[in-house]
Tab-separated table of C-alpha atoms in Angstrom:
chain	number	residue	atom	x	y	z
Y	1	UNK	CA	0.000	0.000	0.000
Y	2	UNK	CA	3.325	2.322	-0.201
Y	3	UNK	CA	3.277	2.435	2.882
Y	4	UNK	CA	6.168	1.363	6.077
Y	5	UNK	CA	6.897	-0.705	8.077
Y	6	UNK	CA	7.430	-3.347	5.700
Y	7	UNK	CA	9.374	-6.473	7.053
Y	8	UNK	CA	10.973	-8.860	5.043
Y	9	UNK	CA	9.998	-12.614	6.515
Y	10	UNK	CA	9.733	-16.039	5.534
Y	11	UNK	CA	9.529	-15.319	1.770
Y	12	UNK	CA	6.993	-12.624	2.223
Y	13	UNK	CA	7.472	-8.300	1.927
Y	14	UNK	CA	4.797	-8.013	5.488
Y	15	UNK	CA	2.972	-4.682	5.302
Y	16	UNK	CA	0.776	-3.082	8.193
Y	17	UNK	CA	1.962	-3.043	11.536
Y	18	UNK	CA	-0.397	-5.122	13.193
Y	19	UNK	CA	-0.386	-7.956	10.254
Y	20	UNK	CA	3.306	-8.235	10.984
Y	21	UNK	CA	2.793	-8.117	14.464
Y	22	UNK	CA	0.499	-11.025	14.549
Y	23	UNK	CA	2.295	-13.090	11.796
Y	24	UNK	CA	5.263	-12.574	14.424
Y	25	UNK	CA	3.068	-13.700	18.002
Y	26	UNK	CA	1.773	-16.925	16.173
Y	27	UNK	CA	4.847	-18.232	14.796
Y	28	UNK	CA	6.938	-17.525	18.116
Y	29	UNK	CA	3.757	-18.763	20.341
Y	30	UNK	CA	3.109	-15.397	21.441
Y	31	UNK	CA	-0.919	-15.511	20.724
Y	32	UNK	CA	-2.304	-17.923	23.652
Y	33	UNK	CA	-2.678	-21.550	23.239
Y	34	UNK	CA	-6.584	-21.083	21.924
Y	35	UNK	CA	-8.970	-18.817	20.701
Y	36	UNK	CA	-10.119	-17.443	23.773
Y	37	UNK	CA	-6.631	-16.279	25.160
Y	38	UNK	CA	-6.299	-15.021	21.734
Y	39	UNK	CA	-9.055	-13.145	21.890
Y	40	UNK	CA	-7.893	-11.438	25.442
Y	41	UNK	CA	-4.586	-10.745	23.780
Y	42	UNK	CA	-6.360	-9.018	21.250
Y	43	UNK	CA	-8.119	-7.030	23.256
Y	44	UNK	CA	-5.221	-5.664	25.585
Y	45	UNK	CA	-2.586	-5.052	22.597
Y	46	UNK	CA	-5.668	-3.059	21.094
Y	47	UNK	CA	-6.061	-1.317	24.357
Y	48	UNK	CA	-1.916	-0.397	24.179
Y	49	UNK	CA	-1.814	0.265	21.013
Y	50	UNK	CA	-4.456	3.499	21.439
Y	51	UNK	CA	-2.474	4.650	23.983
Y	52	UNK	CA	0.533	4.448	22.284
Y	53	UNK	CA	-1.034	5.631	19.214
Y	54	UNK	CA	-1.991	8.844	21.351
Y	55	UNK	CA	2.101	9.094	22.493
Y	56	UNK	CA	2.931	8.735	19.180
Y	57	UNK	CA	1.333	11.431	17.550
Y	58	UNK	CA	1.877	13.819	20.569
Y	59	UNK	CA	5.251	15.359	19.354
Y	60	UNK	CA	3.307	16.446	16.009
Y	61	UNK	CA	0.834	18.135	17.971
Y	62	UNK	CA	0.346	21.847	17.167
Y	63	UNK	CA	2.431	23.710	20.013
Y	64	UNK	CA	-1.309	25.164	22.021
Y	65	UNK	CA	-2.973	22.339	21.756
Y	66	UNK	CA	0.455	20.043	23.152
Y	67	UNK	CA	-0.401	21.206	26.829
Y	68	UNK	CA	-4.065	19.823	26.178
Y	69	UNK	CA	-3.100	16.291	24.661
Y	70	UNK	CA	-0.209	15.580	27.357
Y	71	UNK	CA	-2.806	16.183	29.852
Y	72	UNK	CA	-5.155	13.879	28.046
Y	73	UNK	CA	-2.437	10.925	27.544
Y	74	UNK	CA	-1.887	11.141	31.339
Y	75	UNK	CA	-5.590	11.274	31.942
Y	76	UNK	CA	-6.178	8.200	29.530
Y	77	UNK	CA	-3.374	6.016	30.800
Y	78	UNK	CA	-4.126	6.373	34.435
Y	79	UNK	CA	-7.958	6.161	34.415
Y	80	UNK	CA	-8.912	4.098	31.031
Y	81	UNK	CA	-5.818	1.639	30.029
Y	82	UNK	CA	-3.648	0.938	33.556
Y	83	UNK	CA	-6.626	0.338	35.710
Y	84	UNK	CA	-7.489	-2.745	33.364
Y	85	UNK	CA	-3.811	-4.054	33.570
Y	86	UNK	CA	-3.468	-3.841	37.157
Y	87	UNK	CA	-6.760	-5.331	37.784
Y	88	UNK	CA	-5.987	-8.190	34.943
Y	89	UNK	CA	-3.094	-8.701	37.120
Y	90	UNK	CA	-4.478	-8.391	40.388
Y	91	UNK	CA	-7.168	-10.673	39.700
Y	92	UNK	CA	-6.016	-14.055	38.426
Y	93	UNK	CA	-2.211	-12.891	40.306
Y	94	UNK	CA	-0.044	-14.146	38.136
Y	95	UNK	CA	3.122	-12.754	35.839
Y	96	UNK	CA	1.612	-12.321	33.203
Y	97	UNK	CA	-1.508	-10.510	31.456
Y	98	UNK	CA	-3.099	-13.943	29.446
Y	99	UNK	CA	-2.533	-17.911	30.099
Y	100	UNK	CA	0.124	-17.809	32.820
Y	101	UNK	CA	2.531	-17.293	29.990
Y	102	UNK	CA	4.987	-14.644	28.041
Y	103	UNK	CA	2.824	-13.263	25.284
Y	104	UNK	CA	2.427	-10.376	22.805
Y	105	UNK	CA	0.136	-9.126	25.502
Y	106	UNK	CA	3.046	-8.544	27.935
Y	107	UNK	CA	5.912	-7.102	25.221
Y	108	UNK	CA	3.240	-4.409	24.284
Y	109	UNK	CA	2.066	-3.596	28.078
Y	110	UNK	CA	5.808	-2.960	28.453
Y	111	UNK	CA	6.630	-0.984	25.812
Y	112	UNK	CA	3.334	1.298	26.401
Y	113	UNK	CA	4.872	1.315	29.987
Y	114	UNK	CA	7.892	2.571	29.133
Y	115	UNK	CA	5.937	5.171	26.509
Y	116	UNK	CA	3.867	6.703	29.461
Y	117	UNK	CA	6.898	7.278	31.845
Y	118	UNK	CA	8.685	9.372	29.426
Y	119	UNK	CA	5.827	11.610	29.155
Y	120	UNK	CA	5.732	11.476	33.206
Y	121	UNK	CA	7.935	9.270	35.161
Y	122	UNK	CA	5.974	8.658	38.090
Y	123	UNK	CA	3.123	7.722	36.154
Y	124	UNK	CA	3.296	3.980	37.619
Y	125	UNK	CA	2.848	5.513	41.223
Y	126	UNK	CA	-0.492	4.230	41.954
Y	127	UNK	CA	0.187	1.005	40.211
Y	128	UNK	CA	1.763	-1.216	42.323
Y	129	UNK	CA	1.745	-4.628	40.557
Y	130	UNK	CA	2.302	-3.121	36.835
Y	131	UNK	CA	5.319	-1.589	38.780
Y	132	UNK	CA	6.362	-4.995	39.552
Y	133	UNK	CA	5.190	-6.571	36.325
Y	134	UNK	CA	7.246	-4.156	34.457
Y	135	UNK	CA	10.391	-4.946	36.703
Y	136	UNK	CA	9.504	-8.497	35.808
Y	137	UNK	CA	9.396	-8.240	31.878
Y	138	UNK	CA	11.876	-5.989	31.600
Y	139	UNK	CA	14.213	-8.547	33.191
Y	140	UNK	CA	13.424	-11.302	30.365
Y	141	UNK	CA	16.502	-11.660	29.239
Y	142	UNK	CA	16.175	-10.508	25.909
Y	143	UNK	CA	14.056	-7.830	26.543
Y	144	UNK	CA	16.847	-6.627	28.986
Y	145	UNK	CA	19.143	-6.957	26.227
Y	146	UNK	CA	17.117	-4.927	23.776
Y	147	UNK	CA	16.720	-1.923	26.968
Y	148	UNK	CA	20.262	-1.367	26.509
Y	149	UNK	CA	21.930	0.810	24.868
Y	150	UNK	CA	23.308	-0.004	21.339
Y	151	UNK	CA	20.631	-2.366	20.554
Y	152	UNK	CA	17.984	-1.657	17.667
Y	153	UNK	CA	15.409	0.661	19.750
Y	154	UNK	CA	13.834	3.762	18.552
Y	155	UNK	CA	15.115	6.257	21.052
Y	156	UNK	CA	12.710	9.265	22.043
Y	157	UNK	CA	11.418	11.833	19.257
Y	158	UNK	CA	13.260	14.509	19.422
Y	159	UNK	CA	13.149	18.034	17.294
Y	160	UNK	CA	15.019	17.164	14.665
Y	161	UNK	CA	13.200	13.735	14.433
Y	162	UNK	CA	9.634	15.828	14.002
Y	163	UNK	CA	11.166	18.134	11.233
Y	164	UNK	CA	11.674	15.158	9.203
Y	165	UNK	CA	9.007	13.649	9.802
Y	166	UNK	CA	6.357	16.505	9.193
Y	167	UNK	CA	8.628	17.050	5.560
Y	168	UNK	CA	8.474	13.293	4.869
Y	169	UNK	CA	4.313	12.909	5.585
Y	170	UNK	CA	3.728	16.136	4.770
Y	171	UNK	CA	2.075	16.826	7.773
T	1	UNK	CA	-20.563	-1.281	35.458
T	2	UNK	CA	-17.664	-2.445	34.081
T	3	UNK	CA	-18.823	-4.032	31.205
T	4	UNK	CA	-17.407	-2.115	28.687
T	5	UNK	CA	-13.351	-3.081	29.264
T	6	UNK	CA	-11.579	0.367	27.841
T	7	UNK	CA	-15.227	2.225	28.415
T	8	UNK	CA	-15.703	1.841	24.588
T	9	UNK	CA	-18.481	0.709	21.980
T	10	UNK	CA	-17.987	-1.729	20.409
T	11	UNK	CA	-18.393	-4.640	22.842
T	12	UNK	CA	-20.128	-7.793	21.739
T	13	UNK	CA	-21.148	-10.376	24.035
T	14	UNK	CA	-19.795	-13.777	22.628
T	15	UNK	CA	-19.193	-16.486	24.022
T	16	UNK	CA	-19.256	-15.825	27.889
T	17	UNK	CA	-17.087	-12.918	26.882
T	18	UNK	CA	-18.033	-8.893	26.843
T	19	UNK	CA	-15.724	-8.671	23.778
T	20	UNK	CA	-14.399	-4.984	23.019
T	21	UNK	CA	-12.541	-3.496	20.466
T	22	UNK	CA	-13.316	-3.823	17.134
T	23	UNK	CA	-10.187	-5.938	15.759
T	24	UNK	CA	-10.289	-8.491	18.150
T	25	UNK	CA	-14.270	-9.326	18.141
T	26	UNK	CA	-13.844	-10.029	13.971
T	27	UNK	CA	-10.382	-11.709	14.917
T	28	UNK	CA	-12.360	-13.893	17.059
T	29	UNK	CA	-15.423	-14.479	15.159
T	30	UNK	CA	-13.303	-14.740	11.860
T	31	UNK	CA	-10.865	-17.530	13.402
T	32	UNK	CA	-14.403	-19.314	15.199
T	33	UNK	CA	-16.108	-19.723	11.668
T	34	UNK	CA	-12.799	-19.959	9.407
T	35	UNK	CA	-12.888	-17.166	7.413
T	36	UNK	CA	-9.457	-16.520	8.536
T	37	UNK	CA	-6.863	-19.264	6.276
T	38	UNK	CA	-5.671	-21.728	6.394
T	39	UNK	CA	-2.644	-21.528	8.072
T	40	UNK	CA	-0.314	-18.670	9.545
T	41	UNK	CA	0.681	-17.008	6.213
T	42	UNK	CA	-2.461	-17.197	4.582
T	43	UNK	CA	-3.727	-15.083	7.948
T	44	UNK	CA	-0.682	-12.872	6.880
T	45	UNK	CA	-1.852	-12.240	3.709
T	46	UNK	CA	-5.343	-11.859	4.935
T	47	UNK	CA	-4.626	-9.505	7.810
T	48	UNK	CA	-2.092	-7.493	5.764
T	49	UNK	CA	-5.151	-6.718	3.200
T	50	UNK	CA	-7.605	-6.445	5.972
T	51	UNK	CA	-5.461	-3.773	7.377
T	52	UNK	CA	-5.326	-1.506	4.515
T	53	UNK	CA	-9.137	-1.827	4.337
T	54	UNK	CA	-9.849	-0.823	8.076
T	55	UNK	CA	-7.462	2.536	7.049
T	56	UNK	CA	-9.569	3.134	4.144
T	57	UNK	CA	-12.811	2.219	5.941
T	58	UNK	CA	-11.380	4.900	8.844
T	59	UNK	CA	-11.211	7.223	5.549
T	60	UNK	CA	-14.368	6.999	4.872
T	61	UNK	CA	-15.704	6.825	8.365
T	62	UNK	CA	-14.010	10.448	9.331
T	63	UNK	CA	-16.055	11.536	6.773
T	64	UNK	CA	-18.724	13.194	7.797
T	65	UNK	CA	-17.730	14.679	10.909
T	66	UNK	CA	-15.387	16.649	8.948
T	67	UNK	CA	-15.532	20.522	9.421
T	68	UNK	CA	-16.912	22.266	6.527
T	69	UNK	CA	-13.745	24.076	5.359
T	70	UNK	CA	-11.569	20.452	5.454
T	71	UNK	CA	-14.349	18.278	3.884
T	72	UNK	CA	-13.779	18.974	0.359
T	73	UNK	CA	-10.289	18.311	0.741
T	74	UNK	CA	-10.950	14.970	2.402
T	75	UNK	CA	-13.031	13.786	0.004
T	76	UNK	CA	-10.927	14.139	-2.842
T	77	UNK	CA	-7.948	12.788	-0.309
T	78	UNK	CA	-10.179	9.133	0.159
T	79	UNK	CA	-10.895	8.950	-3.335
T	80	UNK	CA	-7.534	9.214	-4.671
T	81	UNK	CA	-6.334	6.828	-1.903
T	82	UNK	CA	-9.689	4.323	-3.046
T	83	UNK	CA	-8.767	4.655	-6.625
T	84	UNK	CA	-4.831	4.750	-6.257
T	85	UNK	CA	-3.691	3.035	-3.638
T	86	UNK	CA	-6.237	0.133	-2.377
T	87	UNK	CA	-8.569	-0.982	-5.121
T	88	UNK	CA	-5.876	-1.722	-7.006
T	89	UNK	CA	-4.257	-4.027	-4.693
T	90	UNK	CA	-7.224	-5.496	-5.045
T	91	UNK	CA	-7.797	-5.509	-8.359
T	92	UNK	CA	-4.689	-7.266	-8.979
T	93	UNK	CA	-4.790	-10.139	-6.480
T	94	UNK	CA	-7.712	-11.329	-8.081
T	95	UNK	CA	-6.127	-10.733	-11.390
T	96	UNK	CA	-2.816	-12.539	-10.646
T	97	UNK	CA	-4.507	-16.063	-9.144
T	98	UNK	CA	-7.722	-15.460	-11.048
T	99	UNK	CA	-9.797	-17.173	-8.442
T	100	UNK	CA	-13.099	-16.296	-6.603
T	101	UNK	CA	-11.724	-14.915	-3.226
T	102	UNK	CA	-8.674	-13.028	-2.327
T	103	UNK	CA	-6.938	-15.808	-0.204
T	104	UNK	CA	-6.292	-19.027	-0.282
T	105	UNK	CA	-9.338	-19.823	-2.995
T	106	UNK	CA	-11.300	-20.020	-0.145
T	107	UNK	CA	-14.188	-17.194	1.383
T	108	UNK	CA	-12.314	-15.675	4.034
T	109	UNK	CA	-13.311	-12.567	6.147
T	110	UNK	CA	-10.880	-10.366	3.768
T	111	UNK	CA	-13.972	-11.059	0.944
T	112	UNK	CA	-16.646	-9.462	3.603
T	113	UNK	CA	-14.107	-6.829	4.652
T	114	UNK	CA	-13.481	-5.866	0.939
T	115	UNK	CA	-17.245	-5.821	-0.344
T	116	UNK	CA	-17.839	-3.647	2.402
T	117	UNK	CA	-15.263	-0.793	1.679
T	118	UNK	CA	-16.980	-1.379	-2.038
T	119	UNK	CA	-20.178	-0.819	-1.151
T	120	UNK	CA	-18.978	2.354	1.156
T	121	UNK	CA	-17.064	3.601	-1.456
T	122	UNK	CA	-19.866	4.236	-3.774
T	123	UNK	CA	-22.206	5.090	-1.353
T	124	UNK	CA	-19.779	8.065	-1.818
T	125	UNK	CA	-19.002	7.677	-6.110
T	126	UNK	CA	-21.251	5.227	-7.371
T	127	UNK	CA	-19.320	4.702	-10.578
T	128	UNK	CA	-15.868	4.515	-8.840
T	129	UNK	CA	-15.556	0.767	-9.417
T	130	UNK	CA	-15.175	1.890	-13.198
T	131	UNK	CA	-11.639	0.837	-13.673
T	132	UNK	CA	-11.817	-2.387	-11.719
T	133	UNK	CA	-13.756	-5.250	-14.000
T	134	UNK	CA	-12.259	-7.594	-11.527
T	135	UNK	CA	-13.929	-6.082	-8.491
T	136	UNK	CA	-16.900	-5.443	-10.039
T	137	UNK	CA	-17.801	-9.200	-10.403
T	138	UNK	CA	-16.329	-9.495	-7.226
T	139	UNK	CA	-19.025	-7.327	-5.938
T	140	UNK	CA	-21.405	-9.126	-7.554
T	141	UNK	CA	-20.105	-12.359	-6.678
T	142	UNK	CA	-19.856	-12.070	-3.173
T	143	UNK	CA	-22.902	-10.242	-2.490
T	144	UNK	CA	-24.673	-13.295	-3.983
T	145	UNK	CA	-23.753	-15.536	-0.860
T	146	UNK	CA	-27.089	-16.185	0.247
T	147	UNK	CA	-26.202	-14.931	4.133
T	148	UNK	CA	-24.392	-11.980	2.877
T	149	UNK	CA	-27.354	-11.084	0.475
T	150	UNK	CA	-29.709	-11.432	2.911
T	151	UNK	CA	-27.788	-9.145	4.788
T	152	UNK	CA	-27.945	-6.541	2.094
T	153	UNK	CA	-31.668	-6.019	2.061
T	154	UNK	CA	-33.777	-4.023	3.812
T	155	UNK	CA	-35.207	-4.889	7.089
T	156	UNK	CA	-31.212	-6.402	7.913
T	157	UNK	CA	-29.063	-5.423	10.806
T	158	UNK	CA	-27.201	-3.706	8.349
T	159	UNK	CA	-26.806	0.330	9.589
T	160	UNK	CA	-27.642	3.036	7.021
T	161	UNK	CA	-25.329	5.415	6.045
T	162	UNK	CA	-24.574	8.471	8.785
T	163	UNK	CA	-27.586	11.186	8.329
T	164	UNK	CA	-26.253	14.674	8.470
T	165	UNK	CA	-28.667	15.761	11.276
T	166	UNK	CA	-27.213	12.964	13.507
T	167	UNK	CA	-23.873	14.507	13.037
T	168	UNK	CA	-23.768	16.875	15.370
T	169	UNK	CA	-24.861	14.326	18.098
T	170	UNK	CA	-22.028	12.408	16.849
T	171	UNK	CA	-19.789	15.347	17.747
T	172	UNK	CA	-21.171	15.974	20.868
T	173	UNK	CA	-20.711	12.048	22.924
T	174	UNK	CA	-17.104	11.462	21.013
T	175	UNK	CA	-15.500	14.906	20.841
């Protein structure tokens, strides 16, 4: 659709984010053992993805309305998308979000973590066990390996970053 | 009361579940009845095509709750992107296997997904299928499943377009 991402994989040029994603969580048994986990995987890296979506697009923001939208990412994390991972958590008490097990679910809820705390670091304060869970995840050791410095992660947006952006997209 | 996971419409109950958001219920209900392949890279090639149809279906959706001075300009923006950048993706699938359905020569829920953004498409140009024979028997193939034709007629779940004097209402609960 000339569009990216595009990922080269198994023979095939994947297109659309979340096609790749998925292709990615089935082959690595990411996606639940059956439909049902499936489906609650599906619902929570839905759930992450809007509020990363909103994170995303902050930094492209028109500079009166940024004060508005920060407010509203804070607002949206801590009442609407956290509240349903800590209870998801606090309910069944185990590690992880779906099937006692690693999943897509969990690499997403981290990375949307790790979104929300650079647009306020304390935002985990009144989240105990996603404070834990993210100590947890984080500590899997490849994810630890991809924290680090050097490896293939997207660092912050910064200025520059948006400039080429908005000239790329034309936005 | 709870029911409503992210506080969001749409949530289907299914299955002892209160399913919300929109991609997972059809992921679910698509893998439940197999319209969804028949093995991972068939679901590849059917989410990949899905995809672009849910951004053209957004598109069209953002429509009509456009502001007057920007809806001109969107207009001719989903058209273009209709006519230049999906249908013919679509177009040529069929073309290059020259079967009956987009994946795996088997109906799959990319078939359902892709009559619909047809159908939406010229609720907006009726004659914008013009340059597409393929899709146009498409159409008419796939709207000739007896379930799905059913489905077209009146008196059908089916919603009607948006009206304009429910637009403002629109406005109102989601902005």
């Amino acid at each position: 659709f000339q569009q990216v991402p595009m990922v080269e994989i198994d023979g095939m040029r994947m297109v659309q984010t979340r096609a790749i994603l998925s292709y990615i969580a089935a082959k690595y048994n990411l996606y639940g053992k059956d439909l049902k986990e499936r489906a609650w995987i599906d619902m929570y890296v839905e759930g992450t993805t809007d509020l990363m979506g909103m994170i995303m697009y902050y930094p492209f923001q028109p500079a009166d309305t940024k004060e508005k939208n920060l407010a509203l990412i804070i607002e949206r994390a801590t009442t609407r998308y956290f509240p349903v991972y800590e209870k998801a958590l606090k309910d069944h008490g185990q590690d992880y979000l779906v099937g006692n097990k690693l999943s897509w679910a969990d690499v997403h809820l981290l990375e949307a973590i790790l979104m929300a705390e650079e647009c306020k670091p304390d935002i985990l304060s009144t989240f105990p066990l996603l404070q834990a869970f993210k100590g947890r995840i984080s500590n899997i050791p490849t994810i630890k390996k991809f924290l680090q410095p050097g490896s293939q992660r997207k660092p912050p947006t910064d200025e520059k970053f948006v400039a080429v952006v908005r000239k790329i997209f034309n936005i | 009361d709870g029911s409503l996971l992210f506080q969001q419409v749409p949530m289907v109950e299914i299955d002892g579940m209160k399913m919300v958001q929109t991609r997972a219920i059809a992921n679910y209900i698509a893998a439940k009845y197999n319209l969804y392949g028949k093995d991972l890279k068939e679901r590849a090639l059917i989410d990949m095509y899905v995809e672009g149809m849910f951004d053209l279906n957004e598109l069209f959706m953002y429509y009509e709750i456009q502001p007057a001075d920007k809806k001109e300009q969107h207009f001719a923006n989903m058209m273009d992107k209709a006519t230049n950048r999906y249908f013919p993706v679509f177009e040529k699938a069929l073309k290059d296997h020259g079967q009956d359905f987009l994946v795996g020569n088997q109906f799959s829920r990319a078939d359902v997904q892709l009559l619909e953004i047809i159908l939406m498409a010229e609720e907006f140009k009726p004659g914008i299928l013009a340059k597409f024979p393929l899709l146009q028997s498409f159409k008419a193939r796939i709207s000739n499943i007896p379930t799905i034709k059913k489905f077209l007629q009146p008196g059908s779940q089916r919603k009607q377009p948006v009206r304009e004097e429910d637009v403002p209402k629109v406005i109102a609960i989601f902005y």
